[in-house]
XYZ file of C-alpha atoms in Angstrom:
710
model
C 9.490 4.687 -26.049
C 10.628 4.090 -29.513
C 12.784 1.001 -29.897
C 15.098 2.467 -32.295
C 15.607 5.422 -29.592
C 16.057 2.809 -26.762
C 20.106 3.277 -25.793
C 21.889 0.820 -23.714
C 24.923 2.635 -21.930
C 27.711 0.220 -22.104
C 29.769 0.869 -18.860
C 33.560 0.188 -18.746
C 34.808 -3.167 -18.924
C 34.981 -4.464 -15.579
C 38.306 -6.572 -14.654
C 38.487 -10.075 -13.746
C 39.800 -12.195 -10.777
C 43.298 -12.361 -11.351
C 43.685 -15.755 -9.037
C 44.068 -19.014 -10.928
C 43.318 -21.312 -7.780
C 40.338 -23.063 -7.410
C 38.563 -23.505 -4.008
C 38.891 -27.613 -5.105
C 41.390 -28.573 -7.759
C 39.343 -29.633 -10.699
C 39.422 -33.017 -11.915
C 41.483 -32.313 -15.069
C 44.230 -30.627 -13.007
C 45.992 -31.740 -10.154
C 48.694 -29.069 -9.626
C 48.478 -25.971 -7.776
C 48.709 -23.426 -10.559
C 46.805 -23.499 -13.778
C 49.535 -21.423 -15.575
C 52.125 -23.790 -14.338
C 50.475 -26.835 -15.898
C 49.912 -25.234 -19.159
C 52.600 -22.604 -20.328
C 50.724 -19.907 -22.122
C 52.405 -20.974 -25.474
C 51.155 -24.375 -25.362
C 47.431 -23.799 -24.109
C 45.070 -25.141 -27.071
C 41.679 -23.483 -26.907
C 40.148 -26.678 -27.467
C 41.631 -28.051 -24.031
C 40.291 -24.907 -22.481
C 36.727 -25.328 -23.837
C 36.746 -29.061 -22.410
C 37.147 -27.304 -18.793
C 34.044 -25.172 -19.277
C 32.055 -28.483 -19.118
C 32.785 -29.280 -15.849
C 32.297 -25.984 -14.509
C 29.057 -25.148 -12.917
C 30.420 -22.434 -9.952
C 31.143 -18.629 -10.706
C 34.407 -18.764 -9.086
C 35.560 -21.545 -11.165
C 33.833 -19.587 -14.567
C 35.898 -16.340 -13.429
C 39.134 -18.109 -12.968
C 38.698 -19.757 -16.641
C 37.881 -16.204 -17.615
C 40.980 -15.094 -16.355
C 43.460 -17.996 -17.574
C 41.754 -17.393 -21.192
C 42.924 -13.810 -20.936
C 46.577 -14.664 -19.864
C 46.469 -17.471 -22.561
C 45.438 -15.403 -25.405
C 42.320 -17.864 -26.321
C 39.759 -15.259 -25.296
C 39.522 -13.830 -28.443
C 38.874 -17.237 -30.028
C 35.013 -16.998 -30.896
C 34.099 -20.447 -29.431
C 35.800 -19.422 -26.174
C 34.315 -16.254 -25.429
C 30.972 -17.495 -26.519
C 31.296 -20.301 -24.145
C 32.067 -17.962 -21.482
C 28.939 -15.394 -22.291
C 26.779 -19.011 -22.160
C 28.370 -20.150 -19.000
C 27.843 -16.693 -17.245
C 24.352 -16.661 -18.440
C 23.358 -20.340 -17.204
C 21.052 -20.493 -14.578
C 23.537 -22.540 -12.090
C 25.750 -18.872 -12.202
C 23.812 -16.338 -13.656
C 26.265 -13.690 -13.628
C 24.800 -10.682 -15.576
C 27.520 -8.212 -14.889
C 30.532 -10.860 -16.024
C 28.220 -11.965 -19.159
C 27.857 -8.285 -20.345
C 31.540 -7.531 -20.032
C 32.447 -10.504 -22.198
C 30.224 -9.901 -24.452
C 30.724 -6.233 -24.704
C 34.348 -7.272 -25.657
C 33.106 -9.539 -28.569
C 33.758 -7.388 -31.612
C 30.842 -9.584 -33.459
C 28.602 -11.556 -31.548
C 26.482 -14.086 -33.000
C 22.732 -14.226 -32.431
C 22.769 -16.971 -30.261
C 24.539 -14.688 -27.927
C 22.233 -11.437 -28.385
C 19.368 -14.152 -27.500
C 21.467 -15.367 -24.074
C 21.817 -11.913 -23.248
C 18.246 -10.653 -23.832
C 17.122 -13.846 -21.716
C 19.322 -13.488 -18.917
C 18.068 -9.793 -18.569
C 14.478 -10.696 -18.657
C 15.241 -13.817 -16.388
C 16.946 -11.071 -13.849
C 13.818 -8.757 -13.910
C 15.621 -6.031 -15.810
C 13.143 -6.054 -18.943
C 13.954 -2.757 -19.871
C 17.544 -3.304 -20.045
C 16.429 -6.554 -22.571
C 14.449 -4.299 -24.692
C 16.996 -1.937 -25.186
C 19.227 -4.892 -26.158
C 16.775 -5.551 -28.569
C 17.250 -2.506 -30.356
C 20.582 -2.466 -30.188
C 20.342 -5.817 -32.168
C 18.270 -4.386 -34.789
C 20.545 -1.487 -35.390
C 23.649 -3.772 -35.619
C 21.219 -5.223 -38.950
C 20.966 -8.532 -37.015
C 17.660 -10.654 -37.799
C 16.128 -11.615 -35.114
C 14.742 -15.142 -34.849
C 12.395 -17.530 -33.322
C 14.153 -17.650 -30.039
C 14.724 -14.123 -29.785
C 10.894 -13.028 -30.128
C 9.904 -15.028 -26.959
C 12.443 -13.576 -24.786
C 11.940 -9.909 -25.625
C 8.147 -10.455 -25.923
C 8.237 -11.898 -22.424
C 10.112 -8.787 -21.008
C 7.326 -6.229 -22.712
C 5.055 -8.421 -20.963
C 6.526 -8.134 -17.543
C 6.785 -4.087 -17.977
C 3.191 -3.943 -19.506
C 5.150 -1.930 -22.423
C 2.063 -2.584 -24.941
C 3.792 0.137 -27.372
C 6.848 -1.597 -27.569
C 5.292 -5.149 -27.837
C 3.180 -3.621 -30.880
C 6.624 -2.687 -32.205
C 8.234 -5.842 -32.179
C 5.150 -7.592 -33.089
C 5.417 -5.933 -36.550
C 9.155 -6.633 -36.984
C 8.534 -10.299 -36.545
C 5.575 -9.742 -39.307
C 8.395 -8.087 -41.559
C 10.603 -11.536 -41.216
C 7.816 -13.622 -41.667
C 7.964 -15.113 -38.054
C 4.532 -14.388 -36.937
C 3.435 -18.226 -38.148
C 5.971 -19.515 -35.434
C 4.034 -20.803 -32.892
C 6.523 -19.998 -29.897
C 6.012 -16.379 -31.404
C 2.506 -16.642 -31.169
C 2.156 -18.072 -28.175
C 4.727 -14.994 -26.622
C 2.083 -12.438 -28.496
C -0.806 -14.089 -27.069
C 0.596 -13.712 -23.470
C 2.002 -10.240 -23.695
C -1.518 -9.192 -24.950
C -3.302 -10.807 -22.863
C -1.600 -9.674 -19.800
C -1.785 -6.340 -20.901
C -5.708 -6.349 -21.197
C -5.540 -6.034 -24.801
C -7.613 -8.908 -25.719
C -8.843 -8.105 -29.042
C -5.543 -8.447 -30.220
C -4.604 -11.544 -28.190
C -8.032 -13.116 -29.598
C -6.584 -12.341 -33.418
C -3.408 -13.795 -33.038
C -5.062 -16.786 -30.951
C -7.430 -17.740 -33.978
C -4.652 -17.699 -36.941
C -2.985 -19.884 -34.883
C -2.530 -23.432 -36.153
C -1.389 -25.503 -33.162
C -2.029 -24.096 -29.485
C -0.420 -25.293 -26.593
C -1.835 -25.504 -23.180
C 0.089 -22.477 -22.206
C -1.379 -20.434 -24.607
C -4.844 -21.476 -24.028
C -4.211 -20.290 -20.297
C -2.800 -17.245 -21.421
C -6.007 -16.488 -23.177
C -8.405 -17.759 -20.265
C -6.060 -15.956 -17.827
C -6.278 -12.333 -19.768
C -10.345 -12.551 -19.715
C -10.505 -13.477 -16.343
C -8.178 -10.556 -15.562
C -10.259 -8.318 -17.515
C -13.479 -9.206 -15.591
C -14.987 -10.804 -18.892
C -15.734 -14.251 -17.085
C -18.249 -15.626 -19.358
C -15.555 -15.546 -22.045
C -13.038 -17.101 -20.052
C -15.488 -20.029 -19.172
C -16.330 -20.276 -22.704
C -12.823 -21.144 -23.370
C -11.995 -23.076 -20.091
C -14.921 -25.249 -21.726
C -13.386 -25.377 -25.310
C -9.657 -26.080 -23.937
C -8.778 -29.806 -25.063
C -7.059 -30.467 -21.966
C -6.714 -28.525 -18.522
C -3.551 -28.487 -15.759
C -3.930 -26.323 -12.107
C -3.138 -23.294 -13.903
C -6.310 -23.231 -16.477
C -8.718 -24.024 -12.807
C -6.833 -21.183 -11.029
C -7.326 -18.677 -13.715
C -10.902 -19.373 -13.968
C -10.928 -19.059 -9.871
C -9.356 -15.975 -9.883
C -11.836 -14.503 -12.731
C -14.550 -15.381 -10.598
C -13.302 -14.097 -7.238
C -12.376 -10.752 -8.835
C -15.536 -10.069 -10.622
C -17.280 -10.780 -6.980
C -18.866 -14.304 -7.955
C -17.275 -15.673 -5.049
C -19.678 -18.983 -5.186
C -18.929 -19.516 -8.711
C -15.335 -19.284 -7.523
C -16.021 -21.828 -4.577
C -17.626 -24.250 -7.357
C -14.706 -24.204 -9.572
C -12.143 -24.586 -6.374
C -14.533 -27.655 -5.472
C -14.397 -29.172 -8.873
C -10.784 -28.919 -9.548
C -9.181 -32.543 -9.790
C -5.926 -31.855 -8.063
C -5.527 -28.422 -5.967
C -2.162 -26.876 -5.487
C -1.349 -24.443 -3.183
C -1.742 -21.604 -5.723
C -5.380 -22.700 -6.100
C -5.753 -22.863 -2.394
C -4.174 -19.094 -1.707
C -6.572 -17.986 -4.521
C -9.574 -18.907 -3.032
C -8.985 -17.754 0.390
C -7.910 -14.417 -1.038
C -11.129 -14.485 -3.056
C -13.284 -15.132 0.321
C -11.484 -12.218 1.694
C -11.523 -9.475 -0.502
C -15.433 -10.445 -0.638
C -15.748 -10.114 3.223
C -16.359 -13.672 3.871
C -13.901 -13.840 6.893
C -15.228 -17.094 8.268
C -14.741 -19.001 5.082
C -11.410 -17.735 4.236
C -10.263 -18.947 8.237
C -12.078 -22.233 7.689
C -9.886 -22.947 4.430
C -6.880 -21.695 5.871
C -7.343 -24.094 8.867
C -7.974 -27.531 6.551
C -5.213 -26.655 3.564
C -2.326 -29.189 3.555
C 0.460 -27.253 3.337
C 0.995 -23.244 3.295
C 3.742 -21.008 1.965
C 4.345 -16.901 2.551
C 2.120 -15.930 -0.139
C -0.871 -17.928 2.425
C 0.192 -16.295 5.479
C 0.364 -12.729 3.573
C -2.849 -13.225 2.012
C -4.819 -14.189 5.456
C -2.919 -11.191 6.964
C -4.068 -8.406 4.359
C -7.333 -10.447 4.367
C -7.514 -9.506 8.301
C -6.759 -6.194 7.748
C -9.141 -5.259 4.844
C -12.003 -6.775 6.884
C -11.283 -4.749 9.846
C -9.913 -7.645 12.228
C -6.713 -5.611 12.927
C -5.845 -7.528 16.350
C -6.393 -11.352 14.044
C -3.821 -9.570 11.479
C -1.192 -9.098 14.351
C -2.110 -12.248 15.727
C -1.455 -14.309 12.469
C 1.847 -12.687 11.935
C 2.883 -13.957 15.086
C 1.945 -17.362 14.625
C 3.707 -17.284 11.286
C 6.743 -16.564 13.379
C 6.545 -19.141 16.061
C 4.664 -22.175 13.182
C 6.949 -21.463 10.329
C 10.721 -21.625 11.022
C 12.099 -21.144 7.590
C 9.542 -18.081 6.388
C 10.894 -14.899 6.630
C 8.431 -11.888 6.273
C 8.811 -9.907 3.288
C 7.530 -6.274 2.042
C 4.155 -7.289 1.888
C 4.049 -8.879 4.989
C 4.746 -5.617 6.687
C 2.876 -3.814 4.515
C -0.177 -5.275 5.479
C 0.757 -5.541 9.182
C 1.755 -1.808 9.737
C -1.452 -1.001 7.981
C -3.413 -2.885 10.410
C -1.842 -1.619 13.123
C -2.075 1.871 12.262
C -5.610 1.344 11.896
C -5.803 -0.104 15.271
C -4.072 3.061 16.517
C -2.451 1.095 19.691
C 1.076 2.620 20.067
C 2.747 -0.139 22.217
C 1.786 -2.214 19.262
C 3.398 -0.028 16.327
C 6.320 -0.064 18.572
C 6.806 -3.894 18.697
C 6.371 -4.210 15.119
C 8.942 -1.430 14.593
C 10.939 -2.942 16.946
C 10.742 -6.241 14.936
C 11.301 -4.886 11.790
C 14.935 -2.998 13.517
C 16.154 -6.176 14.569
C 15.617 -8.253 11.453
C 17.498 -5.338 9.306
C 14.342 -3.406 7.627
C 15.357 0.073 7.777
C 13.458 3.155 7.416
C 14.089 3.935 3.639
C 12.071 3.456 0.527
C 8.193 2.318 1.080
C 8.871 0.647 4.651
C 9.757 4.205 6.013
C 6.661 6.083 4.571
C 4.506 3.361 6.245
C 5.864 3.639 9.400
C 5.643 7.401 9.650
C 1.894 7.027 8.659
C 1.527 4.030 11.162
C 2.981 6.464 14.284
C 1.111 9.031 13.079
C -1.728 7.393 13.190
C -1.038 5.933 16.428
C -0.937 9.209 18.372
C 2.787 9.335 18.418
C 3.638 12.329 15.797
C 7.114 12.412 18.141
C 7.653 8.672 16.797
C 6.865 9.671 13.452
C 8.958 12.636 13.175
C 12.294 9.945 14.812
C 11.502 7.568 11.993
C 11.564 10.496 9.124
C 14.484 11.917 10.414
C 16.200 8.219 10.504
C 15.809 8.122 6.579
C 18.707 8.429 4.747
C 17.574 9.205 1.173
C 14.512 11.445 1.584
C 11.993 10.834 -0.883
C 8.576 12.179 -1.989
C 6.776 9.951 0.074
C 8.507 10.355 3.424
C 7.874 14.111 3.043
C 4.048 13.719 2.393
C 3.410 11.282 5.027
C 4.984 13.652 7.972
C 3.690 16.630 6.614
C -0.151 14.382 6.485
C 0.778 13.315 9.832
C 1.483 16.916 11.488
C -1.107 18.156 9.748
C -3.711 15.444 11.185
C -2.593 16.154 14.708
C -3.163 19.897 14.382
C 0.546 20.751 14.215
C 0.166 23.131 10.999
C 2.965 25.665 11.695
C 5.495 22.326 12.025
C 3.647 20.981 8.755
C 4.398 24.623 7.109
C 7.893 24.680 8.066
C 8.610 21.272 6.611
C 7.058 21.948 3.533
C 9.443 24.882 3.179
C 12.794 22.492 4.070
C 11.116 20.216 1.328
C 11.182 23.103 -1.091
C 14.768 23.899 -0.483
C 15.805 20.209 -0.836
C 14.478 20.742 -4.573
C 12.075 18.028 -3.971
C 8.650 18.814 -6.018
C 5.544 18.509 -4.307
C 2.480 16.864 -5.827
C -1.053 16.337 -5.340
C -0.870 14.468 -2.146
C 1.601 17.203 -0.616
C -1.113 19.793 -1.315
C -3.753 17.641 0.422
C -1.428 17.382 3.436
C -0.900 21.216 3.541
C -4.405 22.099 3.243
C -5.679 19.464 5.589
C -3.268 20.654 8.187
C -4.678 24.660 7.728
C -8.117 23.030 7.935
C -7.243 21.418 11.369
C -6.306 24.784 13.001
C -8.262 27.232 11.288
C -5.687 28.842 8.952
C -8.218 29.620 6.395
C -6.020 32.570 4.644
C -3.070 30.097 4.423
C -5.482 27.115 3.103
C -6.575 30.142 0.438
C -2.788 30.602 -0.245
C -1.868 26.755 -0.713
C -4.532 26.344 -3.013
C -3.781 29.061 -5.413
C 0.159 27.610 -5.357
C -0.381 24.233 -6.172
C -1.763 25.691 -9.482
C -0.070 28.805 -10.255
C 3.611 27.741 -9.293
C 3.866 23.856 -9.104
C 1.160 23.213 -11.941
C -0.474 20.087 -10.133
C -4.211 19.864 -10.857
C -7.032 20.236 -8.500
C -8.775 17.334 -7.163
C -11.734 16.871 -5.319
C -9.732 16.328 -2.244
C -8.155 19.587 -2.725
C -11.576 21.140 -2.927
C -12.549 19.482 0.076
C -10.072 20.353 2.374
C -10.901 24.231 1.499
C -14.706 23.999 2.226
C -13.623 21.927 5.447
C -11.378 24.990 6.365
C -13.908 27.804 5.672
C -16.668 25.651 7.262
C -15.155 25.274 10.520
C -14.047 29.117 10.321
C -17.421 29.829 9.572
C -17.159 31.062 6.149
C -20.068 29.019 5.064
C -21.260 31.148 2.147
C -17.854 30.911 0.746
C -17.687 27.731 1.237
C -21.394 27.163 -0.808
C -20.050 29.448 -3.563
C -16.849 27.076 -3.973
C -18.959 23.991 -4.026
C -21.035 25.247 -6.651
C -18.258 26.728 -8.736
C -16.244 23.418 -8.722
C -15.692 21.686 -12.047
C -17.011 18.390 -10.469
C -19.512 17.308 -8.353
C -19.141 17.596 -4.521
C -19.187 14.067 -2.851
C -20.542 13.555 0.600
C -17.456 14.540 2.054
C -17.926 17.993 1.212
C -21.419 18.080 1.888
C -20.814 17.005 5.339
C -18.397 19.724 6.192
C -21.152 22.107 5.261
C -23.347 20.676 7.319
C -21.176 20.154 10.408
C -19.976 23.810 9.441
C -23.947 24.870 9.686
C -24.590 22.770 12.954
C -21.481 24.311 14.848
C -22.537 27.826 13.769
C -26.404 27.263 13.940
C -27.069 28.305 10.442
C -30.414 25.942 10.180
C -30.900 27.291 6.657
C -27.636 26.495 5.493
C -27.869 23.028 7.380
C -31.028 21.875 5.627
C -29.499 23.125 2.099
C -26.650 20.658 2.619
C -28.639 17.744 4.147
C -31.053 17.938 1.023
C -28.117 17.690 -1.093
C -27.033 14.301 0.998
C -30.389 12.709 0.856
C -29.083 10.408 -1.629
C -25.456 10.387 -1.261
C -25.156 9.839 2.686
C -28.743 8.631 4.328
C -26.310 9.051 7.820
C -26.470 12.832 6.951
C -29.796 12.535 9.375
C -27.735 11.954 12.287
C -25.908 15.242 12.080
C -28.935 17.202 10.775
C -30.977 15.294 14.014
C -27.900 16.968 16.183
C -28.166 20.490 14.770
C -31.848 20.791 15.446
C -31.191 19.367 18.478
C -28.340 22.014 19.547
C -30.708 24.798 18.095
C -33.989 23.490 20.165
C -36.092 22.703 17.468
C -37.314 19.526 19.012
C -40.173 19.010 16.599
C -37.483 19.167 13.791
C -35.706 16.279 15.810
C -38.524 14.123 16.286
C -39.197 14.547 12.230
C -35.830 13.609 11.390
C -35.677 10.708 13.879
C -39.065 9.128 12.332
C -37.584 9.230 8.977
C -34.616 7.471 10.202
C -36.528 4.828 11.674
C -38.513 4.129 8.683
C -35.232 4.347 6.763
C -33.616 1.716 9.219
C -30.895 4.208 9.778
C -29.285 3.807 13.643
C -27.216 6.243 15.265
C -23.632 4.724 16.358
C -23.314 4.666 19.982
C -20.386 6.313 21.317
C -17.385 4.779 22.873
C -13.640 5.151 23.847
C -10.806 2.894 24.168
C -7.685 3.290 25.818
C -5.004 0.338 25.827
C -2.936 -0.193 29.238
C -0.031 -3.059 28.807
C -1.461 -4.591 25.904
C -5.211 -4.649 27.094
C -7.773 -2.673 25.453
C -10.552 -1.075 27.889
C -13.662 -0.142 26.160
C -16.009 2.583 27.230
C -19.502 3.279 26.136
C -21.882 6.037 27.584
C -22.665 5.282 31.250
C -20.594 1.991 31.310
C -20.644 0.570 34.289
C -19.280 -2.950 33.237
C -15.811 -2.380 34.071
C -14.116 -4.459 36.589
C -12.738 -0.963 38.286
C -16.389 0.982 38.083
C -16.332 1.884 41.517
C -12.944 3.478 41.264
C -13.784 4.931 38.183
C -16.881 6.667 39.336
C -15.462 7.833 42.356
C -12.576 9.730 40.184
C -15.307 11.393 37.884
C -16.757 12.751 40.887
C -13.305 13.960 41.806
C -12.887 15.228 38.019
C -16.463 17.097 38.397
C -15.629 18.824 41.578
C -12.147 20.027 40.344
C -13.822 21.005 36.739
C -16.560 23.137 38.921
C -13.836 24.736 40.851
C -11.780 25.996 37.889
C -14.886 27.331 36.299
C -16.384 25.277 34.095
C -20.002 25.601 33.004
C -21.328 22.481 31.276
C -22.481 23.281 27.541
C -25.772 21.434 28.013
C -26.460 22.288 24.048
C -24.459 19.033 23.712
C -27.132 16.892 25.406
C -29.107 15.729 22.240
C -32.084 13.950 24.318
C -35.000 16.190 25.151
C -34.276 16.551 28.940
C -35.577 19.289 30.889
C -33.794 19.362 33.747
C -30.381 21.260 34.042
C -28.796 18.972 36.066
C -29.879 16.040 34.318
C -28.290 17.382 31.170
C -25.176 17.929 33.209
C -25.137 14.047 34.479
C -25.449 12.973 30.993
C -22.108 15.001 29.938
C -20.437 13.660 32.651
C -20.962 10.056 31.453
C -19.691 10.596 27.883
C -17.556 7.446 26.996
C -14.028 9.314 26.846
C -14.604 10.752 30.352
C -14.966 7.482 31.938
C -11.760 6.602 29.635
C -9.453 9.390 31.005
C -10.669 8.727 34.594
C -9.724 5.081 34.361
C -6.107 6.603 32.785
C -5.597 8.745 35.922
C -6.304 5.774 38.021
C -3.826 3.892 36.292
C -1.237 5.494 34.359
C 0.804 7.265 36.406
C 2.243 10.178 34.874
C 2.581 9.087 31.271
C 0.486 10.828 28.220
C -2.876 9.673 28.633
C -4.231 8.145 24.708
C -7.872 7.692 24.034
C -9.702 6.403 21.003
C -13.415 7.826 20.393
C -15.393 6.655 17.422
C -17.239 10.007 17.118
C -16.621 13.323 16.861
C -15.636 15.123 20.335
C -18.446 17.091 21.628
C -17.727 20.747 22.636
C -18.304 20.042 26.309
C -16.024 17.202 26.387
C -13.260 19.221 24.194
C -13.868 22.062 26.922
C -13.369 19.488 29.596
C -10.562 17.620 28.755
C -8.508 21.107 28.165
C -8.995 21.890 31.822
C -8.325 18.147 32.725
C -4.877 18.351 30.743
C -4.219 21.647 33.315
C -5.543 20.534 36.428
C -3.912 17.266 36.640
C -0.743 18.324 34.572
C -1.223 15.454 31.874
C -1.204 15.591 28.296
C -4.030 13.912 26.834
C -4.252 12.828 23.117
C -7.760 12.071 21.873
C -8.173 10.671 18.594
C -11.663 11.120 17.130
C -13.137 9.986 13.768
C -11.735 12.998 12.204
C -8.576 14.076 13.769
C -6.083 13.998 16.699
C -6.636 16.633 19.698
C -3.605 17.164 21.789
C -4.235 18.663 24.943
C -1.725 20.115 27.155
C -1.959 22.980 30.127
C -5.434 23.882 29.046
C -4.974 24.303 25.545
C -5.710 21.944 22.580
C -3.351 21.574 19.274
C -6.820 22.436 17.183
C -7.081 25.940 18.347
C -10.915 25.143 18.809
C -11.616 24.276 14.964
C -12.614 20.825 14.779
């Protein structure tokens, strides 16, 4: 963006409030009407100026503004200038009225330009501040040492490096680069934007360096990861304040040197709230959840940033229930704090990861009651949350409630539908999105390709893989190749998948090779499975598990023994299968053959009933899914009957009346359990929704949304 080309569009001048009545009679006037006190013909503008000095409220400023127009004193530069000064003052800070007055002044003085630029920056409208600076240059004004710090601060907030460099060049031409305020602003700009060589050059040329300048450079090096240089400057600094210490603390935390960060924290002569928050955040990001909580317990005071840091820390450390508990605790303990977008973002992410629908509905209900709508980012997050919690219906309802649909909303619902095996609905929504004129991006096509993959729509996957480049010029990323390979592997096109992997412009990652390995296992292609496993040896040691499972399914027990021996030597352990189900806010967890539940007897009685009904319906157990070397067929069948999801379903059939059954499983559903769950949905006439580690399965009336491709 060239500053000379940055044009500010001046809108029509807004009228000012015609009423001249003050909410309370001002000190100078005792009468009801200002016009009655001072007739227009006798008003002296100096008298009006005296009124400005006792005006501190926007209502009074507007009435004085109106009085100046009525009495014809507005065009006096001293009056109009005082109006701009009044409107831009921190106590009033009305940018719209300030700009209205400014635009009516025929030749604004440089101080007025400075006031306006500063007001734009302080109101977080830095782009307009830069444009106004450009306008100032076009009027052939010479900015001064008050102008540059303000506009450079705006560049810093936008990280507008190129514009900042142009402004730096203007300051050089005007001979202001030796001014300490301009120099300090340049150091701050370059430091915050990570252009540390430029920051250091300006810093080294400075004569008098104040504490703010030292802190800016230390913070810049710390943020960029050069903690050694930050520490060197910290040791050289003539004096330090809490910002100096906190900047260094941030640097060590960001670089993963959490012990060094704690050392800085402990040595701080005076710890402020920012430093406490920074240390807690450092612990959370390093995975030391307990140390973070210990600090949280003993800190002398907390603010919203503190709570947001802890809630976000719970989420990134997989402590999803703790995130919700902390949110509730904040509401109970902090009457004067209100959650903001950062709070809700972390909370929704935690709820989505936990996949507990009742919690998702409670959070959404709380947001609605507190006036948080579904437009913007919050709507996108809510759609994702409901999708991951297994209620695609609620995700669609939220999507339809958004008044101004943006690309993020469309992407979230398309991805969600694909995750739930509802490819037809996802593809139909994509058509509606095209008709609405919204252009898809890379995320959209990941959602579409994923949707096709999950139901075996391999031809459609090929179509959208080509469409994204040929029609929309969207560059293919590794995720798009991964989705196409996955679709091919699910449908048995293993050789084509291998060819695509070999021709990819980038190196295949472990997700792609695992897709090929899983496909080889499902279609019992030992050679292809071994090829994929060989590629995965260094990328993913856990690939030994599906390789072992493939050999077991093919009855190659010697190979199974070899792989398991290798796993034992490398310390690779297979994760035990478990399933969760929620009832009335309580989570019930089951593992294979679990007998620890209080309702164990009832659960196993229901399991026996289920087995009898399955046999009556013609079910024949797929004993290939038993990955242990058991010769007796009956023993194999019993092994399958005790899989964790079957225990969870039995519990739900006892306790959950006619509501849909929602099960969360940590591993991929095996073939036999998939067939059993389809039959159970028909036998008991119940919708069963299972989320495994790859996708959602919606079982209804004997069929699954995945079309048996998973």
